Short mmCIF file of C-alpha atoms and ligand atoms in Angstrom, two decimals:
data_model
loop_
_atom_site.label_atom_id
_atom_site.label_comp_id
_atom_site.label_asym_id
_atom_site.label_seq_id
_atom_site.Cartn_x
_atom_site.Cartn_y
_atom_site.Cartn_z
CA MET J 29 23.34 6.74 9.25
CA LYS J 30 21.75 3.36 9.85
CA ALA J 31 19.37 2.03 7.18
CA LEU J 32 17.68 -1.19 6.17
CA ILE J 33 19.51 -2.48 3.11
CA TRP J 34 18.15 -4.99 0.57
CA HIS J 35 20.82 -7.50 -0.44
CA ASP J 36 18.90 -10.30 -2.08
CA LYS J 37 15.72 -12.28 -1.79
CA HIS J 38 15.05 -12.83 1.95
CA ASP J 39 18.29 -11.04 2.81
CA VAL J 40 17.89 -7.57 4.32
CA ARG J 41 20.29 -6.05 6.83
CA VAL J 42 20.66 -2.92 8.93
CA GLU J 43 23.92 -1.26 7.94
CA SER J 44 25.74 2.07 8.06
CA VAL J 45 25.53 4.12 4.88
CA PRO J 46 26.31 7.76 4.02
CA ASP J 47 23.77 10.34 5.21
CA PRO J 48 21.55 11.73 2.44
CA VAL J 49 22.27 15.27 1.26
CA LEU J 50 20.29 17.93 -0.58
CA ILE J 51 20.67 17.48 -4.33
CA ASN J 52 18.01 19.76 -5.81
CA PRO J 53 16.61 23.10 -4.57
CA ARG J 54 13.20 21.52 -3.85
CA ASP J 55 14.63 18.72 -1.66
CA ALA J 56 14.34 18.36 2.08
CA ILE J 57 16.21 16.09 4.47
CA ILE J 58 13.96 14.38 7.03
CA LYS J 59 15.03 12.78 10.30
CA ILE J 60 12.75 9.77 10.43
CA THR J 61 10.89 9.26 13.71
CA SER J 62 8.54 6.49 12.56
CA THR J 63 8.49 4.20 9.54
CA ALA J 64 6.50 1.10 8.68
CA ILE J 65 6.88 -2.12 6.77
CA CYS J 66 4.23 -2.45 4.08
CA GLY J 67 2.69 -5.54 2.52
CA SER J 68 4.14 -4.33 -0.77
CA ASP J 69 7.64 -4.34 0.79
CA LEU J 70 7.16 -8.09 1.08
CA HIS J 71 7.04 -8.35 -2.73
CA LEU J 72 10.60 -6.92 -2.73
CA TYR J 73 11.60 -9.14 0.18
CA ASP J 74 10.27 -12.20 -1.62
CA GLY J 75 12.19 -11.24 -4.76
CA PHE J 76 9.16 -10.81 -7.04
CA VAL J 77 9.98 -7.29 -8.20
CA PRO J 78 12.77 -7.00 -10.77
CA GLY J 79 15.24 -4.12 -10.68
CA MET J 80 16.31 -4.29 -7.04
CA HIS J 81 20.02 -3.97 -6.35
CA ALA J 82 22.15 -4.99 -3.40
CA GLY J 83 22.53 -1.79 -1.41
CA ASP J 84 19.04 -0.36 -2.02
CA ILE J 85 17.39 1.20 1.04
CA LEU J 86 13.82 -0.04 1.54
CA GLY J 87 10.74 1.72 2.89
CA HIS J 88 8.07 4.05 1.55
CA GLU J 89 5.95 4.75 4.64
CA PHE J 90 7.67 7.27 6.86
CA MET J 91 7.44 10.54 8.74
CA GLY J 92 9.71 12.70 10.79
CA GLU J 93 11.28 16.05 11.42
CA VAL J 94 12.57 18.40 8.76
CA MET J 95 16.34 18.92 9.23
CA GLU J 96 17.26 20.93 6.17
CA VAL J 97 15.48 22.35 3.11
CA GLY J 98 16.69 23.49 -0.29
CA LYS J 99 16.28 27.07 -1.53
CA GLY J 100 13.11 26.19 -3.41
CA VAL J 101 11.18 24.94 -0.37
CA ARG J 102 9.38 27.83 1.31
CA ASN J 103 6.54 26.05 3.08
CA LEU J 104 8.71 23.94 5.38
CA LYS J 105 11.45 24.81 7.85
CA PRO J 106 13.79 22.83 10.08
CA GLY J 107 11.90 21.47 13.07
CA ASP J 108 8.57 20.96 11.27
CA ARG J 109 6.98 17.52 11.68
CA VAL J 110 5.79 16.00 8.42
CA VAL J 111 4.26 12.85 6.95
CA VAL J 112 5.74 12.00 3.54
CA PRO J 113 3.51 10.50 0.79
CA PHE J 114 5.02 7.39 -0.82
CA THR J 115 4.41 8.77 -4.31
CA ILE J 116 6.84 11.46 -5.37
CA ALA J 117 5.18 14.20 -7.42
CA CYS J 118 6.21 17.55 -8.89
CA GLY J 119 2.86 19.29 -8.43
CA SER J 120 2.82 21.03 -11.80
CA CYS J 121 2.84 18.52 -14.68
CA PHE J 122 -0.20 17.41 -16.72
CA PHE J 123 -1.12 14.69 -14.23
CA CYS J 124 -0.28 16.54 -11.01
CA ARG J 125 -2.53 19.41 -12.16
CA GLN J 126 -5.38 16.86 -12.24
CA SER J 127 -4.43 15.53 -8.79
CA GLN J 128 -3.24 12.25 -10.33
CA HIS J 129 0.02 12.44 -8.42
CA SER J 130 1.01 8.79 -8.82
CA LEU J 131 1.26 9.43 -12.56
CA CYS J 132 3.60 12.44 -12.22
CA GLU J 133 5.68 12.90 -15.35
CA ASN J 134 8.66 14.52 -13.63
CA SER J 135 9.55 12.37 -10.63
CA ASN J 136 10.77 9.10 -12.16
CA PRO J 137 14.35 9.35 -13.40
CA ASN J 138 14.10 5.78 -14.74
CA ALA J 139 11.10 6.49 -16.94
CA GLY J 140 12.76 4.58 -19.79
CA ILE J 141 12.77 1.33 -17.81
CA ALA J 142 9.11 1.74 -16.90
CA GLU J 143 8.20 2.51 -20.53
CA LYS J 144 9.83 -0.73 -21.70
CA PHE J 145 7.93 -2.76 -19.13
CA TRP J 146 4.55 -1.00 -18.90
CA GLY J 147 4.38 1.10 -22.08
CA HIS J 148 4.42 4.37 -20.13
CA ALA J 149 6.17 5.51 -16.96
CA THR J 150 4.61 6.40 -13.61
CA ALA J 151 5.72 8.57 -10.72
CA GLY J 152 8.73 7.87 -8.54
CA VAL J 153 8.21 5.94 -5.30
CA TYR J 154 10.60 5.64 -2.33
CA GLY J 155 12.42 2.38 -1.82
CA TYR J 156 10.77 0.48 -4.65
CA ALA J 157 13.15 -0.75 -7.37
CA ASP J 158 14.43 0.79 -10.60
CA ILE J 159 11.06 0.94 -12.28
CA THR J 160 9.76 3.59 -9.88
CA GLY J 161 12.93 5.66 -9.86
CA GLY J 162 15.36 3.75 -7.66
CA TYR J 163 14.94 6.24 -4.78
CA ALA J 164 16.41 5.49 -1.37
CA GLY J 165 13.62 4.58 1.02
CA GLY J 166 12.63 5.60 4.53
CA GLN J 167 13.45 2.58 6.70
CA ALA J 168 16.44 4.57 7.79
CA GLU J 169 17.47 7.33 10.16
CA TYR J 170 17.25 10.01 7.45
CA ALA J 171 15.85 10.37 3.95
CA ARG J 172 16.04 12.84 1.10
CA VAL J 173 12.57 14.00 0.05
CA PRO J 174 12.35 15.47 -3.47
CA PHE J 175 9.63 18.04 -4.32
CA ALA J 176 9.32 18.65 -0.58
CA ASP J 177 7.29 21.79 -1.29
CA VAL J 178 4.49 19.61 -2.76
CA GLY J 179 4.42 16.24 -0.99
CA PRO J 180 4.86 16.26 2.78
CA ILE J 181 2.05 17.48 5.03
CA LYS J 182 2.79 19.32 8.28
CA ILE J 183 1.51 17.74 11.48
CA ASP J 184 0.71 19.69 14.65
CA ASP J 185 2.23 18.51 17.90
CA ASP J 186 -1.09 17.45 19.43
CA LEU J 187 -1.20 14.44 17.11
CA ASP J 188 1.37 11.74 17.75
CA ASP J 189 3.27 9.83 15.07
CA GLU J 190 1.16 6.70 15.19
CA GLN J 191 -2.10 8.58 14.64
CA VAL J 192 -0.90 10.04 11.33
CA LEU J 193 1.92 7.81 10.00
CA PHE J 194 -0.40 5.83 7.74
CA LEU J 195 -1.37 8.94 5.80
CA SER J 196 1.86 8.06 3.93
CA ASP J 197 0.18 5.13 2.16
CA LEU J 198 -2.27 2.74 3.82
CA LEU J 199 -5.08 5.06 4.78
CA PRO J 200 -5.29 6.95 1.45
CA THR J 201 -4.85 3.63 -0.38
CA GLY J 202 -7.77 2.01 1.43
CA TYR J 203 -9.85 5.15 1.00
CA MET J 204 -9.14 5.49 -2.72
CA ALA J 205 -10.01 1.82 -3.20
CA ALA J 206 -13.45 2.50 -1.72
CA GLU J 207 -13.87 5.82 -3.53
CA ASN J 208 -13.15 4.03 -6.83
CA CYS J 209 -16.23 1.86 -6.19
CA ASP J 210 -18.56 4.85 -6.68
CA ILE J 211 -20.64 3.52 -3.78
CA GLN J 212 -24.39 4.19 -3.86
CA PRO J 213 -26.71 3.96 -0.85
CA GLY J 214 -27.61 0.34 -0.20
CA ASP J 215 -24.54 -1.09 -1.94
CA VAL J 216 -22.85 -4.30 -0.87
CA VAL J 217 -19.06 -4.16 -1.13
CA ALA J 218 -16.78 -7.21 -0.85
CA VAL J 219 -13.17 -6.68 0.22
CA TRP J 220 -10.49 -9.33 -0.40
CA GLY J 221 -7.62 -9.02 2.09
CA CYS J 222 -7.97 -7.78 5.67
CA GLY J 223 -4.51 -6.35 6.21
CA PRO J 224 -4.34 -2.64 7.03
CA VAL J 225 -5.36 -1.48 3.52
CA GLY J 226 -8.31 -3.87 3.60
CA GLN J 227 -9.34 -2.61 7.06
CA PHE J 228 -9.22 1.01 5.90
CA ALA J 229 -11.06 0.11 2.68
CA ILE J 230 -13.83 -1.51 4.75
CA GLN J 231 -14.12 1.53 7.02
CA SER J 232 -14.07 3.88 4.03
CA ALA J 233 -16.75 1.88 2.22
CA TYR J 234 -19.09 2.32 5.18
CA LEU J 235 -18.23 6.03 5.45
CA LEU J 236 -19.01 6.44 1.75
CA GLY J 237 -22.44 4.88 2.15
CA ALA J 238 -22.16 1.10 1.74
CA GLU J 239 -24.91 -0.79 3.49
CA ARG J 240 -22.97 -4.02 3.92
CA VAL J 241 -19.29 -4.87 3.63
CA ILE J 242 -18.11 -8.46 3.32
CA ALA J 243 -14.51 -9.13 4.38
CA ILE J 244 -12.55 -12.06 2.91
CA ASP J 245 -9.25 -13.45 4.26
CA ARG J 246 -7.79 -16.63 5.70
CA PHE J 247 -6.38 -15.28 8.97
CA PRO J 248 -9.00 -15.45 11.73
CA ASP J 249 -7.48 -12.54 13.70
CA ARG J 250 -7.71 -10.19 10.72
CA LEU J 251 -11.28 -11.24 9.99
CA GLN J 252 -12.05 -10.64 13.65
CA MET J 253 -10.64 -7.11 13.36
CA ALA J 254 -12.87 -6.46 10.35
CA SER J 255 -16.00 -7.55 12.19
CA ASP J 256 -15.10 -6.01 15.55
CA TRP J 257 -13.95 -2.63 14.27
CA SER J 258 -16.19 -2.17 11.30
CA ARG J 259 -19.11 -4.63 11.63
CA ALA J 260 -18.02 -6.28 8.36
CA GLU J 261 -19.37 -9.77 7.64
CA ALA J 262 -16.34 -12.09 7.62
CA LEU J 263 -15.67 -15.01 5.24
CA ASN J 264 -12.67 -17.31 5.59
CA TYR J 265 -11.86 -18.69 2.14
CA GLU J 266 -10.14 -21.73 3.60
CA TYR J 267 -13.49 -22.93 4.88
CA VAL J 268 -16.05 -21.24 2.66
CA ASN J 269 -16.61 -21.30 -1.10
CA ILE J 270 -16.45 -17.54 -1.69
CA ALA J 271 -18.36 -17.51 -4.97
CA GLU J 272 -21.26 -19.46 -3.49
CA ALA J 273 -21.27 -17.49 -0.24
CA LEU J 274 -21.31 -14.12 -2.04
CA LYS J 275 -24.21 -15.24 -4.23
CA GLU J 276 -26.16 -16.42 -1.27
CA MET J 277 -25.54 -13.22 0.70
CA THR J 278 -26.69 -10.98 -2.15
CA GLY J 279 -29.85 -12.67 -3.36
CA GLY J 280 -27.97 -14.36 -6.19
CA ARG J 281 -26.83 -11.10 -7.77
CA GLY J 282 -23.31 -10.64 -6.40
CA PRO J 283 -21.66 -7.66 -4.63
CA ASP J 284 -22.08 -4.24 -6.27
CA ALA J 285 -18.36 -3.63 -5.92
CA CYS J 286 -15.30 -5.74 -5.19
CA ILE J 287 -12.02 -4.45 -3.74
CA ASP J 288 -8.70 -6.25 -4.16
CA ALA J 289 -6.55 -5.40 -1.14
CA VAL J 290 -4.21 -8.34 -1.74
CA GLY J 291 -2.30 -7.99 -5.01
CA MET J 292 0.33 -10.08 -6.73
CA GLU J 293 1.07 -12.66 -4.06
CA ALA J 294 -2.48 -13.85 -3.57
CA HIS J 295 -2.93 -17.24 -2.03
CA GLY J 296 -5.85 -19.46 -2.79
CA THR J 297 -7.04 -23.00 -2.86
CA GLY J 298 -7.43 -25.54 -5.65
CA LEU J 299 -5.96 -26.14 -9.04
CA LEU J 300 -5.63 -22.56 -10.28
CA ALA J 301 -3.76 -21.51 -7.14
CA ALA J 302 -1.26 -24.32 -7.75
CA TYR J 303 -1.02 -23.28 -11.41
CA ASP J 304 -0.19 -19.67 -10.41
CA ARG J 305 2.43 -20.76 -7.90
CA ALA J 306 4.14 -22.95 -10.49
CA LYS J 307 4.05 -20.31 -13.22
CA GLN J 308 5.33 -17.57 -10.91
CA TRP J 309 8.09 -19.86 -9.70
CA MET J 310 9.15 -20.56 -13.32
CA GLY J 311 9.05 -16.85 -14.11
CA ALA J 312 6.32 -17.40 -16.71
CA GLU J 313 3.89 -15.15 -14.85
CA THR J 314 4.96 -12.29 -12.55
CA ASP J 315 1.78 -12.07 -10.49
CA ARG J 316 -0.72 -14.52 -9.02
CA PRO J 317 -4.21 -13.30 -9.96
CA MET J 318 -6.34 -15.49 -7.68
CA VAL J 319 -8.22 -12.53 -6.24
CA LEU J 320 -8.72 -10.83 -9.60
CA ARG J 321 -10.25 -13.94 -11.12
CA GLU J 322 -12.58 -14.40 -8.21
CA MET J 323 -13.70 -10.77 -8.30
CA MET J 324 -14.27 -10.91 -12.05
CA ARG J 325 -16.60 -13.87 -11.65
CA THR J 326 -18.43 -12.89 -8.45
CA CYS J 327 -19.05 -9.15 -8.91
CA ARG J 328 -22.64 -8.39 -9.94
CA ASN J 329 -23.41 -7.58 -13.56
CA GLY J 330 -22.49 -3.95 -14.24
CA GLY J 331 -20.52 -3.75 -10.99
CA THR J 332 -17.10 -2.28 -10.20
CA ILE J 333 -13.79 -3.94 -9.53
CA SER J 334 -11.38 -1.75 -7.60
CA ILE J 335 -7.76 -2.91 -7.44
CA ALA J 336 -5.64 -1.49 -4.62
CA GLY J 337 -3.28 -4.46 -4.19
CA VAL J 338 -0.01 -4.06 -6.07
CA TYR J 339 0.62 -5.93 -9.32
CA GLY J 340 3.93 -5.87 -11.14
CA GLY J 341 3.62 -7.25 -14.61
CA PHE J 342 1.84 -10.10 -16.32
CA ILE J 343 -0.90 -12.56 -15.46
CA ASP J 344 -2.83 -15.20 -17.33
CA THR J 345 -5.99 -17.29 -17.23
CA VAL J 346 -7.98 -14.14 -16.57
CA PRO J 347 -11.72 -14.32 -17.41
CA ILE J 348 -11.86 -11.21 -19.55
CA GLY J 349 -15.02 -12.55 -21.19
CA SER J 350 -16.79 -12.24 -17.88
CA VAL J 351 -15.62 -8.64 -17.53
CA MET J 352 -16.73 -7.67 -21.04
CA ASN J 353 -20.01 -9.51 -21.30
CA ARG J 354 -21.14 -8.57 -17.80
CA ALA J 355 -20.24 -4.89 -18.24
CA LEU J 356 -17.83 -4.66 -15.30
CA THR J 357 -15.79 -1.52 -14.66
CA ILE J 358 -12.20 -1.88 -13.47
CA LYS J 359 -10.70 1.04 -11.54
CA THR J 360 -7.20 1.01 -10.11
CA GLY J 361 -3.93 2.91 -9.77
CA GLN J 362 -1.18 3.60 -7.32
CA THR J 363 -2.65 5.97 -4.78
CA HIS J 364 -2.70 9.70 -5.52
CA VAL J 365 -1.66 10.23 -1.92
CA GLN J 366 -1.15 14.00 -2.09
CA ARG J 367 -4.83 14.44 -3.03
CA TYR J 368 -6.02 12.73 0.15
CA LEU J 369 -3.59 14.04 2.80
CA GLN J 370 -5.56 17.03 4.08
CA PRO J 371 -9.07 15.53 3.82
CA LEU J 372 -7.97 12.36 5.61
CA LEU J 373 -5.99 14.26 8.25
CA ASP J 374 -9.25 16.13 8.92
CA ARG J 375 -11.12 12.83 9.18
CA ILE J 376 -8.55 11.48 11.67
CA ARG J 377 -9.15 14.60 13.78
CA GLN J 378 -12.92 14.11 13.55
CA GLY J 379 -12.54 10.54 14.74
CA ASP J 380 -13.73 8.91 11.49
CA PHE J 381 -10.50 6.94 11.37
CA ASP J 382 -8.29 5.64 14.15
CA PRO J 383 -5.40 4.32 12.01
CA GLU J 384 -3.07 3.45 14.88
CA ARG J 385 -5.37 0.55 15.81
CA VAL J 386 -3.81 -1.57 13.04
CA ILE J 387 -0.38 -1.43 14.71
CA THR J 388 0.39 -4.77 16.31
CA HIS J 389 4.18 -4.45 16.76
CA ARG J 390 6.67 -1.69 17.47
CA MET J 391 10.39 -2.38 17.07
CA PRO J 392 13.68 -0.51 16.79
CA LEU J 393 15.12 -0.24 13.27
CA ALA J 394 17.91 -2.62 14.29
CA GLU J 395 15.33 -5.43 14.47
CA ALA J 396 13.91 -4.77 11.00
CA PRO J 397 15.30 -7.97 9.40
CA GLN J 398 13.52 -10.05 12.03
CA ALA J 399 10.38 -7.95 11.57
CA TYR J 400 10.35 -8.68 7.82
CA ARG J 401 10.65 -12.39 8.43
CA MET J 402 7.89 -12.46 11.02
CA PHE J 403 5.62 -10.23 8.96
CA ARG J 404 6.14 -12.38 5.87
CA ASP J 405 5.23 -15.52 7.83
CA LYS J 406 2.41 -13.70 9.65
CA GLN J 407 3.85 -14.97 12.93
CA ASP J 408 2.71 -13.70 16.27
CA GLY J 409 -0.45 -11.99 14.95
CA TYR J 410 1.44 -9.59 12.71
CA VAL J 411 -0.74 -7.04 11.02
CA LYS J 412 1.41 -3.91 11.03
CA VAL J 413 4.85 -3.16 12.40
CA VAL J 414 6.19 0.32 13.05
CA LEU J 415 9.95 0.80 13.23
CA LYS J 416 11.47 3.49 15.39
CA PRO J 417 14.88 4.47 13.99
CA TRP J 418 15.80 6.53 17.04
CA ALA J 419 14.50 4.24 19.77
CA ASN J 420 17.10 3.22 22.34
ZN1 ZN I 22 2.94 0.78 1.59
ZN1 ZN I 23 3.99 15.98 -11.69
#
């Protein structure tokens, strides 16, 4: 089959590799009809995530048609259309029983690596380095899906791929980020990052009862999306002092909740941003915490910080004193996608979400290397690209 192969930093190629095969009784093989490039794939592309190897297949947002199932998979059959959650989960361990699927104890064969780095291991994830299991990803013509009896959700033929593809990651991730804010009527929520996760977090915050949502980014077209689609109030941090603006907009108190939809490659202005860039470049800090710092200082006393953006390892110059003394709550986690699949599929049907609106580009898999480059540089209004492995 054809697949997108990671070779090195800024070097990905579409190549022929062996087709995946069933390994365990609970596996399925999926023929991938649509797959997307995620902002977190850019962390791999930019070489910021250790434990990638030349030959790894990228991609964790995909859907398609079931080709083959193992003996242990009774709920799916060849021909079914499914969306696959990016987190791989067994469905029966301590964490899965509490619907904390991204913490599954049985799906990460490299748990030892994760324990060394993070203290404890987390679930396996497709196409995302050794630390999350080293699984082959879904930017390919086919993929092996473990625990296929638990993860994938069946999709009826009246919904097309693009309406439901983002159930695999972005939509549940944005929704969980808002849910983690424990939004009360009248709340003001500020969202850093207006990529797809930020857009879905903004929409979710309104659905969950926020009175006002403030959207922060530096790309005018993304800010425009946030105000056009969701009536968010837009702030461009290249022109506005965010801390001052947030104070002014909230009577001096600060937003009730702050959502980080940016993560480890945050940009910023000023001295600290330059400090982060230098330290990350030297390898003395894995992640750039510009957004975290800003949230920790601007959130109202007693407010909530919800982190959806991906972080890898270690940061510094973090104002923990502000968090402690001002009684902030931090909530985060990789998304427990399985928990949200059915409720969010229902919401798509009801018209609460129209996820396909974030798609700005559609390309054949063969053009994936170019898509990565353009997405990374945010050329040509890139917000979200969908790859079609079987397009002519
Ligand atoms: Zn993703
Ligand atoms: Zn589990």
